[in-house]
Short mmCIF file of C-alpha atoms and ligand atoms in Angstrom, two decimals:
data_model
loop_
_atom_site.label_atom_id
_atom_site.label_comp_id
_atom_site.label_asym_id
_atom_site.label_seq_id
_atom_site.Cartn_x
_atom_site.Cartn_y
_atom_site.Cartn_z
CA UNK I 1034 -100.31 140.75 112.38
CA UNK I 1035 -100.62 136.97 112.09
CA UNK I 1036 -98.13 135.27 109.74
CA UNK I 1037 -100.66 132.55 108.86
CA UNK I 1038 -104.46 132.50 108.74
CA UNK I 1039 -106.26 132.49 112.07
CA UNK I 1040 -108.41 129.44 112.94
CA UNK I 1041 -111.38 130.29 115.15
CA UNK I 1042 -113.39 127.13 114.76
CA UNK I 1043 -112.08 123.59 114.30
CA UNK I 1044 -115.49 122.09 113.52
CA UNK I 1045 -115.00 122.06 109.76
CA UNK I 1046 -111.24 121.39 109.79
CA UNK I 1047 -109.72 118.15 108.48
CA UNK I 1048 -106.39 117.55 110.19
CA UNK I 1049 -103.88 114.80 109.39
CA UNK I 1050 -101.40 114.10 112.19
CA UNK I 1051 -98.39 112.02 111.20
CA UNK I 1052 -96.82 110.62 114.37
CA UNK I 1053 -100.06 110.44 116.34
CA UNK I 1054 -99.74 107.16 118.25
CA UNK I 1055 -97.98 108.56 121.33
CA UNK I 1056 -96.55 111.71 122.89
CA UNK I 1057 -97.07 115.17 121.42
CA UNK I 1058 -98.91 113.87 118.33
CA UNK I 1059 -101.38 111.78 120.33
CA UNK I 1060 -102.06 114.63 122.76
CA UNK I 1061 -102.60 117.05 119.86
CA UNK I 1062 -105.01 114.59 118.26
CA UNK I 1063 -107.02 114.30 121.50
CA UNK I 1064 -107.21 118.08 121.86
CA UNK I 1065 -108.26 118.68 118.26
CA UNK I 1066 -110.92 115.97 118.52
CA UNK I 1067 -112.21 117.68 121.69
CA UNK I 1068 -112.38 120.91 119.73
CA UNK I 1069 -114.53 119.25 117.05
CA UNK I 1070 -111.99 118.73 114.26
CA UNK I 1071 -111.87 115.72 111.96
CA UNK I 1072 -108.56 114.02 112.70
CA UNK I 1073 -106.67 111.36 110.74
CA UNK I 1074 -104.16 109.57 112.93
CA UNK I 1075 -101.03 108.12 111.37
CA UNK I 1076 -97.96 106.30 112.67
CA UNK I 1077 -96.58 102.77 112.23
CA UNK I 1078 -98.59 101.03 114.99
CA UNK I 1079 -102.15 100.47 113.74
CA UNK I 1080 -103.34 99.08 117.08
CA UNK I 1081 -102.21 102.19 118.99
CA UNK I 1082 -104.02 104.37 116.43
CA UNK I 1083 -107.17 102.25 116.64
CA UNK I 1084 -107.12 102.48 120.45
CA UNK I 1085 -106.78 106.25 120.29
CA UNK I 1086 -109.57 106.51 117.72
CA UNK I 1087 -111.85 104.34 119.89
CA UNK I 1088 -111.09 106.23 123.12
CA UNK I 1089 -113.80 108.85 122.58
CA UNK I 1090 -117.04 107.38 121.23
CA UNK I 1091 -118.42 110.82 120.37
CA UNK I 1092 -115.36 111.73 118.32
CA UNK I 1093 -114.98 108.35 116.65
CA UNK I 1094 -117.02 109.21 113.52
CA UNK I 1095 -114.63 112.16 112.96
CA UNK I 1096 -111.52 110.00 113.36
CA UNK I 1097 -109.53 107.93 110.86
CA UNK I 1098 -106.66 105.64 111.83
CA UNK I 1099 -104.33 105.06 108.88
CA UNK I 1100 -100.98 103.39 109.49
CA UNK I 1101 -97.88 104.43 107.55
CA UNK I 1102 -94.13 104.46 107.82
CA UNK I 1103 -92.63 107.84 106.97
CA UNK I 1104 -89.40 106.20 105.85
CA UNK I 1105 -91.35 104.82 102.89
CA UNK I 1106 -92.64 107.37 100.37
CA UNK I 1107 -95.04 104.80 98.88
CA UNK I 1108 -96.57 104.16 102.29
CA UNK I 1109 -97.23 107.89 102.83
CA UNK I 1110 -98.83 108.20 99.37
CA UNK I 1111 -101.08 105.21 100.16
CA UNK I 1112 -102.11 106.78 103.48
CA UNK I 1113 -102.90 110.14 101.86
CA UNK I 1114 -105.03 108.45 99.21
CA UNK I 1115 -106.86 106.39 101.84
CA UNK I 1116 -107.66 109.55 103.81
CA UNK I 1117 -108.83 111.42 100.72
CA UNK I 1118 -111.11 108.51 99.83
CA UNK I 1119 -113.09 109.34 103.02
CA UNK I 1120 -112.59 113.09 103.35
CA UNK I 1121 -113.31 115.98 100.96
CA UNK I 1122 -109.85 117.54 101.62
CA UNK I 1123 -107.07 117.80 104.16
CA UNK I 1124 -106.81 121.29 105.67
CA UNK I 1125 -103.86 120.87 107.98
CA UNK I 1126 -101.02 118.36 107.98
CA UNK I 1127 -98.95 118.12 111.16
CA UNK I 1128 -95.66 116.27 110.70
CA UNK I 1129 -94.82 115.17 114.23
CA UNK I 1130 -93.16 111.77 113.70
CA UNK I 1131 -89.57 111.69 114.83
CA UNK I 1132 -87.05 109.95 116.99
CA UNK I 1133 -84.02 110.69 119.10
CA UNK I 1134 -80.75 108.97 119.71
CA UNK I 1135 -78.07 110.14 122.03
CA UNK I 1136 -74.77 110.40 120.22
CA UNK I 1137 -71.42 111.94 120.98
CA UNK I 1138 -68.15 112.02 119.02
CA UNK I 1139 -66.69 109.08 120.92
CA UNK I 1140 -69.72 106.87 120.24
CA UNK I 1141 -70.43 107.82 116.64
CA UNK I 1142 -72.37 105.12 114.80
CA UNK I 1143 -72.99 105.65 111.10
CA UNK I 1144 -75.80 103.12 110.82
CA UNK I 1145 -77.70 104.78 113.67
CA UNK I 1146 -76.99 108.22 112.21
CA UNK I 1147 -78.44 107.25 108.85
CA UNK I 1148 -81.46 105.65 110.50
CA UNK I 1149 -82.28 108.87 112.35
CA UNK I 1150 -81.74 110.98 109.23
CA UNK I 1151 -84.13 108.64 107.36
CA UNK I 1152 -86.78 109.15 110.03
CA UNK I 1153 -86.38 112.79 111.07
CA UNK I 1154 -85.37 114.38 107.77
CA UNK I 1155 -86.05 112.10 104.80
CA UNK I 1156 -89.31 111.12 106.54
CA UNK I 1157 -90.48 114.73 106.33
CA UNK I 1158 -89.54 114.95 102.64
CA UNK I 1159 -91.40 111.66 102.04
CA UNK I 1160 -94.48 113.40 103.47
CA UNK I 1161 -93.96 116.70 101.67
CA UNK I 1162 -93.83 115.02 98.26
CA UNK I 1163 -97.48 113.84 98.33
CA UNK I 1164 -98.77 116.70 100.51
CA UNK I 1165 -97.42 119.81 98.77
CA UNK I 1166 -99.12 119.27 95.37
CA UNK I 1167 -102.37 118.52 97.21
CA UNK I 1168 -102.23 121.75 99.27
CA UNK I 1169 -101.19 123.81 96.25
CA UNK I 1170 -104.07 122.36 94.22
CA UNK I 1171 -106.46 123.19 97.07
CA UNK I 1172 -105.02 126.72 97.27
CA UNK I 1173 -105.36 126.70 101.04
CA UNK I 1174 -104.74 124.81 104.26
CA UNK I 1175 -101.48 124.48 106.11
CA UNK I 1176 -98.55 122.34 107.07
CA UNK I 1177 -96.83 122.17 110.45
CA UNK I 1178 -93.39 120.68 110.98
CA UNK I 1179 -92.30 119.62 114.45
CA UNK I 1180 -88.60 120.36 114.83
CA UNK I 1181 -86.98 121.02 118.23
CA UNK I 1182 -85.04 123.58 120.22
CA UNK I 1183 -82.13 121.21 119.55
CA UNK I 1184 -82.19 122.59 116.02
CA UNK I 1185 -81.44 126.18 117.12
CA UNK I 1186 -77.72 125.48 117.68
CA UNK I 1187 -75.35 122.65 118.57
CA UNK I 1188 -75.93 120.82 121.87
CA UNK I 1189 -74.09 117.99 123.60
CA UNK I 1190 -75.36 114.45 122.90
CA UNK I 1191 -77.27 115.61 119.81
CA UNK I 1192 -74.68 114.89 117.14
CA UNK I 1193 -77.30 113.61 114.69
CA UNK I 1194 -80.62 114.64 116.25
CA UNK I 1195 -79.55 118.32 116.31
CA UNK I 1196 -78.59 118.52 112.61
CA UNK I 1197 -81.83 116.79 111.53
CA UNK I 1198 -83.85 119.32 113.53
CA UNK I 1199 -81.76 122.29 112.33
CA UNK I 1200 -82.52 121.17 108.78
CA UNK I 1201 -86.26 121.13 109.56
CA UNK I 1202 -86.12 124.71 110.85
CA UNK I 1203 -84.42 125.78 107.62
CA UNK I 1204 -86.96 123.74 105.61
CA UNK I 1205 -89.97 125.37 107.28
CA UNK I 1206 -88.47 128.83 106.70
CA UNK I 1207 -87.87 128.03 103.02
CA UNK I 1208 -91.39 126.62 102.63
CA UNK I 1209 -92.91 129.82 104.02
CA UNK I 1210 -91.52 131.82 101.08
CA UNK I 1211 -93.28 129.51 98.62
CA UNK I 1212 -96.50 128.63 100.39
CA UNK I 1213 -97.51 131.83 102.17
CA UNK I 1214 -98.13 133.73 98.89
CA UNK I 1215 -100.36 130.82 97.82
CA UNK I 1216 -102.51 131.19 100.95
CA UNK I 1217 -101.08 128.06 102.58
CA UNK I 1218 -100.01 128.23 106.23
CA UNK I 1219 -96.60 127.04 107.41
CA UNK I 1220 -95.96 126.34 111.09
CA UNK I 1221 -92.53 125.72 112.58
CA UNK I 1222 -93.05 123.97 115.90
CA UNK I 1223 -90.11 123.86 118.30
CA UNK I 1224 -90.87 122.13 121.60
CA UNK I 1225 -88.52 122.18 124.56
CA UNK I 1226 -88.54 119.05 126.74
CA UNK I 1227 -91.81 117.09 126.79
CA UNK I 1228 -92.43 114.00 128.90
CA UNK I 1229 -92.97 111.34 126.21
CA UNK I 1230 -91.46 107.96 125.29
CA UNK I 1231 -88.83 109.93 123.34
CA UNK I 1232 -87.37 111.57 126.45
CA UNK I 1233 -87.88 108.61 128.82
CA UNK I 1234 -84.24 107.52 128.53
CA UNK I 1235 -82.72 110.95 129.18
CA UNK I 1236 -80.38 110.81 132.16
CA UNK I 1237 -79.77 114.56 132.38
CA UNK I 1238 -81.89 117.36 133.86
CA UNK I 1239 -84.63 118.55 131.51
CA UNK I 1240 -85.46 122.16 132.38
CA UNK I 1241 -89.09 123.17 131.89
CA UNK I 1242 -90.21 119.57 131.20
CA UNK I 1243 -93.84 119.72 130.02
CA UNK I 1244 -96.64 117.18 129.91
CA UNK I 1245 -97.82 116.22 126.40
CA UNK I 1246 -101.28 117.73 126.99
CA UNK I 1247 -99.70 121.11 127.82
CA UNK I 1248 -97.45 120.89 124.78
CA UNK I 1249 -100.50 120.10 122.63
CA UNK I 1250 -102.33 123.14 124.03
CA UNK I 1251 -99.39 125.41 123.14
CA UNK I 1252 -99.11 123.88 119.69
CA UNK I 1253 -102.81 124.24 118.92
CA UNK I 1254 -103.00 127.77 120.36
CA UNK I 1255 -100.09 128.75 118.09
CA UNK I 1256 -101.85 127.39 115.03
CA UNK I 1257 -105.13 129.05 116.04
CA UNK I 1258 -103.53 132.48 116.29
CA UNK I 1259 -101.70 132.01 112.98
CA UNK I 1260 -98.14 132.01 114.36
CA UNK I 1261 -95.27 130.79 112.18
CA UNK I 1262 -92.82 129.97 114.98
CA UNK I 1263 -94.56 128.03 117.76
CA UNK I 1264 -92.19 127.29 120.65
CA UNK I 1265 -92.72 126.25 124.23
CA UNK I 1266 -92.17 126.49 127.14
CA UNK I 1267 -91.28 130.10 126.42
CA UNK I 1268 -88.88 130.66 129.31
CA UNK I 1269 -86.70 127.76 128.20
CA UNK I 1270 -86.99 128.26 124.44
CA UNK I 1271 -86.31 131.99 124.69
CA UNK I 1272 -83.21 131.32 126.79
CA UNK I 1273 -81.87 129.04 124.07
CA UNK I 1274 -82.82 131.53 121.36
CA UNK I 1275 -80.87 134.19 123.23
CA UNK I 1276 -77.90 131.84 123.82
CA UNK I 1277 -77.47 131.20 120.11
CA UNK I 1278 -76.95 134.94 119.57
CA UNK I 1279 -73.93 134.94 121.91
CA UNK I 1280 -70.36 134.81 120.60
CA UNK I 1281 -69.34 131.12 120.30
CA UNK I 1282 -66.79 131.34 123.13
CA UNK I 1283 -69.59 132.39 125.51
CA UNK I 1284 -72.15 130.02 124.00
CA UNK I 1285 -69.95 126.94 124.50
CA UNK I 1286 -69.05 128.00 128.04
CA UNK I 1287 -72.69 128.64 128.99
CA UNK I 1288 -74.14 125.42 127.55
CA UNK I 1289 -71.36 123.25 129.06
CA UNK I 1290 -71.89 124.90 132.43
CA UNK I 1291 -75.67 124.59 132.42
CA UNK I 1292 -75.88 121.03 131.04
CA UNK I 1293 -72.70 119.77 132.76
CA UNK I 1294 -72.21 117.67 129.62
N1 NAP Z 182 -90.38 114.99 123.71
C1 NAP Z 182 -89.60 116.04 123.58
O1 NAP Z 182 -88.99 116.52 124.56
C2 NAP Z 182 -89.41 116.70 122.24
C3 NAP Z 182 -88.74 117.94 122.21
C4 NAP Z 182 -88.55 118.56 121.00
C5 NAP Z 182 -89.05 117.99 119.84
N2 NAP Z 182 -89.70 116.79 119.90
C6 NAP Z 182 -90.17 116.23 118.65
O2 NAP Z 182 -91.56 115.98 118.75
C7 NAP Z 182 -91.91 114.93 117.87
C8 NAP Z 182 -92.77 113.94 118.63
O3 NAP Z 182 -92.00 113.40 119.66
P1 NAP Z 182 -92.60 112.81 121.00
O4 NAP Z 182 -91.77 113.36 122.09
O5 NAP Z 182 -94.06 112.98 121.03
O6 NAP Z 182 -92.15 111.29 120.82
P2 NAP Z 182 -92.94 109.93 120.77
O7 NAP Z 182 -93.97 109.86 121.83
O8 NAP Z 182 -91.87 108.89 120.72
O9 NAP Z 182 -93.70 110.00 119.36
C9 NAP Z 182 -93.09 109.77 118.14
C10 NAP Z 182 -94.18 109.47 117.14
O10 NAP Z 182 -93.56 109.24 115.87
C11 NAP Z 182 -94.07 108.02 115.34
N3 NAP Z 182 -93.07 107.40 114.47
C12 NAP Z 182 -91.83 107.01 114.80
N4 NAP Z 182 -91.23 106.47 113.73
C13 NAP Z 182 -92.13 106.51 112.71
C14 NAP Z 182 -92.11 106.11 111.37
N5 NAP Z 182 -91.04 105.53 110.82
N6 NAP Z 182 -93.20 106.33 110.61
C15 NAP Z 182 -94.30 106.91 111.14
N7 NAP Z 182 -94.37 107.34 112.41
C16 NAP Z 182 -93.30 107.13 113.18
C17 NAP Z 182 -94.36 107.16 116.58
O11 NAP Z 182 -95.31 106.16 116.34
P3 NAP Z 182 -94.99 104.64 115.91
O12 NAP Z 182 -93.88 104.16 116.79
O13 NAP Z 182 -96.30 103.95 116.13
O14 NAP Z 182 -94.60 104.68 114.48
C18 NAP Z 182 -94.97 108.22 117.47
O15 NAP Z 182 -96.34 108.41 117.15
C19 NAP Z 182 -90.60 114.35 117.34
O16 NAP Z 182 -90.38 114.85 116.05
C20 NAP Z 182 -89.57 114.88 118.30
O17 NAP Z 182 -88.30 115.01 117.72
C21 NAP Z 182 -89.90 116.13 121.08
#
Protein backbone atom coordinates (compact mmCIF):
# COMPACT_ATOMS: atom_id res chain seq x y z
CA UNK A 1 0.00 0.00 0.00
CA UNK A 2 1.30 3.46 -0.90
CA UNK A 3 2.59 5.56 2.01
CA UNK A 4 1.51 8.80 0.30
CA UNK A 5 -1.26 9.60 -2.16
CA UNK A 6 -0.78 8.39 -5.72
CA UNK A 7 -0.51 11.02 -8.49
CA UNK A 8 -1.84 9.81 -11.84
CA UNK A 9 -2.09 13.10 -13.66
CA UNK A 10 0.18 16.13 -13.29
CA UNK A 11 -2.02 18.43 -15.38
CA UNK A 12 -3.66 20.11 -12.40
CA UNK A 13 -0.64 19.97 -10.07
CA UNK A 14 1.19 23.11 -8.90
CA UNK A 15 4.77 22.20 -8.02
CA UNK A 16 7.37 24.48 -6.43
CA UNK A 17 10.95 23.32 -6.92
CA UNK A 18 13.53 25.01 -4.69
CA UNK A 19 16.96 24.45 -6.22
CA UNK A 20 15.76 24.29 -9.81
CA UNK A 21 18.47 26.17 -11.72
CA UNK A 22 20.76 23.19 -12.38
CA UNK A 23 21.22 19.47 -11.78
CA UNK A 24 18.52 17.27 -10.28
CA UNK A 25 16.13 20.18 -9.63
CA UNK A 26 16.34 21.52 -13.19
CA UNK A 27 15.89 18.04 -14.68
CA UNK A 28 12.88 17.41 -12.43
CA UNK A 29 11.38 20.74 -13.49
CA UNK A 30 11.79 19.84 -17.19
CA UNK A 31 10.17 16.44 -16.67
CA UNK A 32 7.22 17.81 -14.69
CA UNK A 33 6.65 20.52 -17.30
CA UNK A 34 6.66 17.80 -19.99
CA UNK A 35 4.05 15.96 -17.96
CA UNK A 36 1.81 19.04 -17.90
CA UNK A 37 2.38 20.32 -14.36
CA UNK A 38 2.58 23.98 -13.37
CA UNK A 39 6.11 24.49 -12.08
CA UNK A 40 7.61 27.34 -10.06
CA UNK A 41 11.38 27.40 -10.35
CA UNK A 42 13.45 28.80 -7.50
CA UNK A 43 17.16 29.18 -6.80
CA UNK A 44 19.49 32.18 -6.40
CA UNK A 45 20.28 32.78 -10.11
CA UNK A 46 17.30 34.51 -11.73
CA UNK A 47 18.84 34.37 -15.21
CA UNK A 48 19.29 30.58 -15.07
CA UNK A 49 15.66 30.23 -13.96
CA UNK A 50 14.44 32.55 -16.72
CA UNK A 51 16.41 30.56 -19.31
CA UNK A 52 14.90 27.32 -18.08
CA UNK A 53 11.40 28.81 -18.07
CA UNK A 54 11.88 30.10 -21.64
CA UNK A 55 13.31 26.82 -22.96
CA UNK A 56 9.91 25.31 -23.77
CA UNK A 57 7.51 27.82 -25.34
CA UNK A 58 4.53 25.50 -24.84
CA UNK A 59 5.23 25.10 -21.13
CA UNK A 60 6.12 28.74 -20.50
CA UNK A 61 2.60 29.83 -19.46
CA UNK A 62 2.71 27.11 -16.77
CA UNK A 63 6.12 28.20 -15.48
CA UNK A 64 7.13 30.79 -12.87
CA UNK A 65 10.74 31.78 -12.18
CA UNK A 66 11.10 33.22 -8.68
CA UNK A 67 14.58 33.75 -7.27
CA UNK A 68 15.32 33.19 -3.58
CA UNK A 69 18.14 32.34 -1.26
CA UNK A 70 17.27 29.53 1.15
CA UNK A 71 19.73 30.87 3.71
CA UNK A 72 17.35 33.81 4.17
CA UNK A 73 13.95 33.02 5.68
CA UNK A 74 12.57 36.39 4.52
CA UNK A 75 13.57 35.63 0.94
CA UNK A 76 11.72 32.28 1.00
CA UNK A 77 8.59 33.93 2.44
CA UNK A 78 8.72 36.56 -0.33
CA UNK A 79 9.05 33.85 -2.98
CA UNK A 80 6.13 31.85 -1.57
CA UNK A 81 3.93 34.95 -1.53
CA UNK A 82 4.93 35.83 -5.09
CA UNK A 83 4.00 32.34 -6.28
CA UNK A 84 0.68 32.38 -4.43
CA UNK A 85 -0.14 35.74 -6.02
CA UNK A 86 -0.23 33.90 -9.39
CA UNK A 87 -1.36 30.41 -8.40
CA UNK A 88 -4.44 29.17 -6.52
CA UNK A 89 -2.29 26.87 -4.30
CA UNK A 90 0.95 24.93 -4.17
CA UNK A 91 0.39 21.17 -4.24
CA UNK A 92 3.93 19.89 -3.99
CA UNK A 93 7.09 21.53 -2.69
CA UNK A 94 10.38 19.87 -3.60
CA UNK A 95 13.33 21.07 -1.51
CA UNK A 96 16.31 20.20 -3.70
CA UNK A 97 18.73 23.08 -3.02
CA UNK A 98 21.95 21.96 -1.44
CA UNK A 99 25.69 21.98 -1.69
CA UNK A 100 28.66 19.78 -0.97
CA UNK A 101 32.11 20.38 0.38
CA UNK A 102 34.76 17.79 0.81
CA UNK A 103 36.05 17.78 4.35
CA UNK A 104 38.19 15.48 6.43
CA UNK A 105 39.46 15.71 10.01
CA UNK A 106 42.83 17.09 8.95
CA UNK A 107 41.27 19.88 6.88
CA UNK A 108 38.41 20.88 9.17
CA UNK A 109 37.24 24.43 8.53
CA UNK A 110 34.58 25.82 10.85
CA UNK A 111 33.53 28.67 8.57
CA UNK A 112 32.95 26.25 5.68
CA UNK A 113 31.15 23.82 8.00
CA UNK A 114 28.75 26.51 9.17
CA UNK A 115 28.16 27.68 5.60
CA UNK A 116 27.12 24.19 4.52
CA UNK A 117 24.92 23.73 7.58
CA UNK A 118 23.24 27.07 6.74
CA UNK A 119 22.52 25.87 3.21
CA UNK A 120 21.75 22.16 3.61
CA UNK A 121 20.02 22.14 6.99
CA UNK A 122 18.95 25.63 8.08
CA UNK A 123 17.97 26.27 4.44
CA UNK A 124 15.41 23.47 4.67
CA UNK A 125 14.03 24.83 7.95
CA UNK A 126 13.83 28.30 6.35
CA UNK A 127 11.60 26.71 3.69
CA UNK A 128 9.55 24.60 6.10
CA UNK A 129 8.57 27.63 8.18
CA UNK A 130 6.50 29.30 5.41
CA UNK A 131 5.47 26.04 3.70
CA UNK A 132 4.12 23.92 6.56
CA UNK A 133 1.33 26.29 7.69
CA UNK A 134 0.30 26.68 4.05
CA UNK A 135 0.07 22.90 3.45
CA UNK A 136 -1.71 22.34 6.76
CA UNK A 137 -4.22 25.09 5.92
CA UNK A 138 -4.79 23.48 2.51
CA UNK A 139 -5.22 20.07 4.18
CA UNK A 140 -3.44 18.38 1.28
CA UNK A 141 -0.43 18.39 -1.02
CA UNK A 142 3.04 17.20 -0.22
CA UNK A 143 6.62 18.06 0.56
CA UNK A 144 9.74 16.30 -0.72
CA UNK A 145 13.16 16.71 0.85
CA UNK A 146 16.26 15.79 -1.11
CA UNK A 147 18.80 14.28 1.27
CA UNK A 148 21.48 11.82 0.11
CA UNK A 149 22.80 8.32 0.61
CA UNK A 150 25.60 10.14 2.47
CA UNK A 151 23.05 10.60 5.24
CA UNK A 152 22.59 6.85 5.82
CA UNK A 153 25.87 6.49 7.75
CA UNK A 154 29.31 8.08 8.03
CA UNK A 155 31.46 8.23 4.89
CA UNK A 156 34.97 9.52 4.23
CA UNK A 157 35.26 13.14 3.03
CA UNK A 158 31.72 13.94 4.21
CA UNK A 159 32.48 15.33 7.65
CA UNK A 160 29.85 18.08 7.32
CA UNK A 161 27.84 17.07 4.25
CA UNK A 162 27.01 13.66 5.79
CA UNK A 163 25.64 15.04 9.09
CA UNK A 164 23.49 17.65 7.27
CA UNK A 165 21.98 14.91 5.11
CA UNK A 166 21.53 12.50 8.06
CA UNK A 167 19.59 15.28 9.79
CA UNK A 168 17.32 15.65 6.73
CA UNK A 169 16.52 11.93 6.76
CA UNK A 170 15.55 12.19 10.42
CA UNK A 171 13.56 15.36 9.66
CA UNK A 172 11.56 13.74 6.86
CA UNK A 173 10.79 10.74 9.09
CA UNK A 174 9.62 13.04 11.89
CA UNK A 175 7.50 15.10 9.49
CA UNK A 176 5.73 11.97 8.25
CA UNK A 177 4.27 11.36 11.72
CA UNK A 178 2.72 14.83 11.73
CA UNK A 179 1.73 15.37 8.12
CA UNK A 180 0.53 11.96 6.95
CA UNK A 181 -2.50 11.97 9.30
CA UNK A 182 -3.39 15.40 7.87
CA UNK A 183 -3.43 14.02 4.32
CA UNK A 184 -0.14 15.69 3.38
CA UNK A 185 2.50 13.63 1.57
CA UNK A 186 6.11 13.48 2.74
CA UNK A 187 8.85 12.24 0.40
CA UNK A 188 12.39 11.44 1.50
CA UNK A 189 14.56 11.50 -1.60
CA UNK A 190 18.01 9.91 -1.36
CA UNK A 191 19.99 10.01 -4.60
CA UNK A 192 23.23 8.15 -5.11
CA UNK A 193 25.78 9.83 -7.40
CA UNK A 194 24.32 12.12 -10.08
CA UNK A 195 26.37 13.92 -12.72
CA UNK A 196 25.73 17.57 -11.81
CA UNK A 197 27.82 20.64 -10.95
CA UNK A 198 27.80 19.36 -7.35
CA UNK A 199 29.79 16.21 -8.19
CA UNK A 200 32.00 17.76 -10.89
CA UNK A 201 34.95 18.15 -8.52
CA UNK A 202 34.86 14.60 -7.15
CA UNK A 203 38.20 12.89 -7.71
CA UNK A 204 37.09 9.44 -6.58
CA UNK A 205 35.11 6.72 -8.37
CA UNK A 206 31.35 7.31 -8.26
CA UNK A 207 29.62 3.93 -8.57
CA UNK A 208 26.30 3.97 -10.42
CA UNK A 209 26.72 7.61 -11.54
CA UNK A 210 23.41 8.71 -13.09
CA UNK A 211 22.47 11.48 -15.49
CA UNK A 212 20.18 14.17 -14.04
CA UNK A 213 17.32 13.24 -16.41
CA UNK A 214 17.40 9.63 -15.13
CA UNK A 215 17.50 10.82 -11.53
CA UNK A 216 14.51 13.08 -12.25
CA UNK A 217 12.59 10.14 -13.74
CA UNK A 218 13.22 8.05 -10.60
CA UNK A 219 12.26 10.93 -8.35
CA UNK A 220 9.03 11.67 -10.19
CA UNK A 221 8.09 7.99 -10.50
CA UNK A 222 8.54 7.66 -6.73
CA UNK A 223 6.24 10.59 -6.07
CA UNK A 224 3.68 9.29 -8.58
CA UNK A 225 3.44 5.92 -6.87
CA UNK A 226 3.21 7.53 -3.43
CA UNK A 227 6.50 6.22 -2.02
CA UNK A 228 7.95 7.75 1.15
CA UNK A 229 11.57 6.70 0.61
CA UNK A 230 12.66 7.40 -2.96
CA UNK A 231 16.24 6.25 -3.59
CA UNK A 232 18.23 5.57 -6.72
CA UNK A 233 20.07 3.90 -8.35
CA UNK A 234 18.72 0.95 -6.39
CA UNK A 235 21.74 -1.33 -6.68
CA UNK A 236 24.01 1.28 -5.13
CA UNK A 237 21.57 2.66 -2.56
CA UNK A 238 20.54 -0.81 -1.39
CA UNK A 239 24.19 -1.79 -0.96
CA UNK A 240 24.71 1.21 1.32
CA UNK A 241 21.48 0.50 3.18
CA UNK A 242 22.70 -3.03 3.79
CA UNK A 243 26.19 -1.84 4.80
CA UNK A 244 24.81 0.38 7.56
CA UNK A 245 23.24 -2.71 9.17
CA UNK A 246 26.65 -4.37 9.55
CA UNK A 247 28.58 -4.31 12.83
CA UNK A 248 30.80 -1.17 12.84
CA UNK A 249 34.04 -3.15 12.60
CA UNK A 250 32.83 -4.65 9.30
CA UNK A 251 31.24 -1.42 8.09
CA UNK A 252 34.45 0.60 8.48
CA UNK A 253 36.52 -2.15 6.84
CA UNK A 254 34.13 -2.46 3.89
CA UNK A 255 33.75 1.26 3.17
CA UNK A 256 37.51 1.91 3.45
CA UNK A 257 38.20 -0.99 1.11
CA UNK A 258 35.60 -0.01 -1.48
CA UNK A 259 36.31 3.75 -1.49
CA UNK A 260 40.07 3.44 -0.88
CA UNK A 261 39.67 6.63 1.17
N1 LIG B 1 24.64 15.10 -7.46
C1 LIG B 1 24.67 14.11 -6.59
O1 LIG B 1 25.42 13.13 -6.76
C2 LIG B 1 23.79 14.13 -5.37
C3 LIG B 1 23.71 12.95 -4.60
C4 LIG B 1 22.92 12.95 -3.48
C5 LIG B 1 22.20 14.07 -3.13
N2 LIG B 1 22.30 15.20 -3.89
C6 LIG B 1 21.53 16.36 -3.45
O2 LIG B 1 20.70 16.79 -4.51
C7 LIG B 1 20.45 18.17 -4.38
C8 LIG B 1 20.67 18.84 -5.73
O3 LIG B 1 22.02 18.67 -6.06
P1 LIG B 1 22.56 18.66 -7.55
O4 LIG B 1 23.50 17.53 -7.63
O5 LIG B 1 21.46 18.78 -8.50
O6 LIG B 1 23.47 19.98 -7.48
P2 LIG B 1 23.48 21.33 -8.29
O7 LIG B 1 23.33 21.08 -9.74
O8 LIG B 1 24.68 22.05 -7.79
O9 LIG B 1 22.15 22.07 -7.79
C9 LIG B 1 22.04 22.73 -6.58
C10 LIG B 1 20.85 23.66 -6.67
O10 LIG B 1 20.72 24.33 -5.42
C11 LIG B 1 20.61 25.73 -5.67
N3 LIG B 1 21.14 26.49 -4.54
C12 LIG B 1 22.39 26.44 -4.03
N4 LIG B 1 22.49 27.29 -3.01
C13 LIG B 1 21.28 27.90 -2.88
C14 LIG B 1 20.76 28.87 -2.02
N5 LIG B 1 21.49 29.43 -1.05
N6 LIG B 1 19.46 29.24 -2.16
C15 LIG B 1 18.71 28.69 -3.13
N7 LIG B 1 19.14 27.75 -3.97
C16 LIG B 1 20.41 27.37 -3.85
C17 LIG B 1 21.45 25.94 -6.94
O11 LIG B 1 21.09 27.10 -7.65
P3 LIG B 1 21.76 28.56 -7.49
O12 LIG B 1 23.24 28.35 -7.49
O13 LIG B 1 21.24 29.29 -8.69
O14 LIG B 1 21.26 29.11 -6.22
C18 LIG B 1 21.01 24.72 -7.73
O15 LIG B 1 19.78 24.97 -8.38
C19 LIG B 1 21.36 18.68 -3.26
O16 LIG B 1 20.62 18.80 -2.09
C20 LIG B 1 22.39 17.58 -3.13
O17 LIG B 1 22.93 17.50 -1.84
C21 LIG B 1 23.07 15.26 -5.01
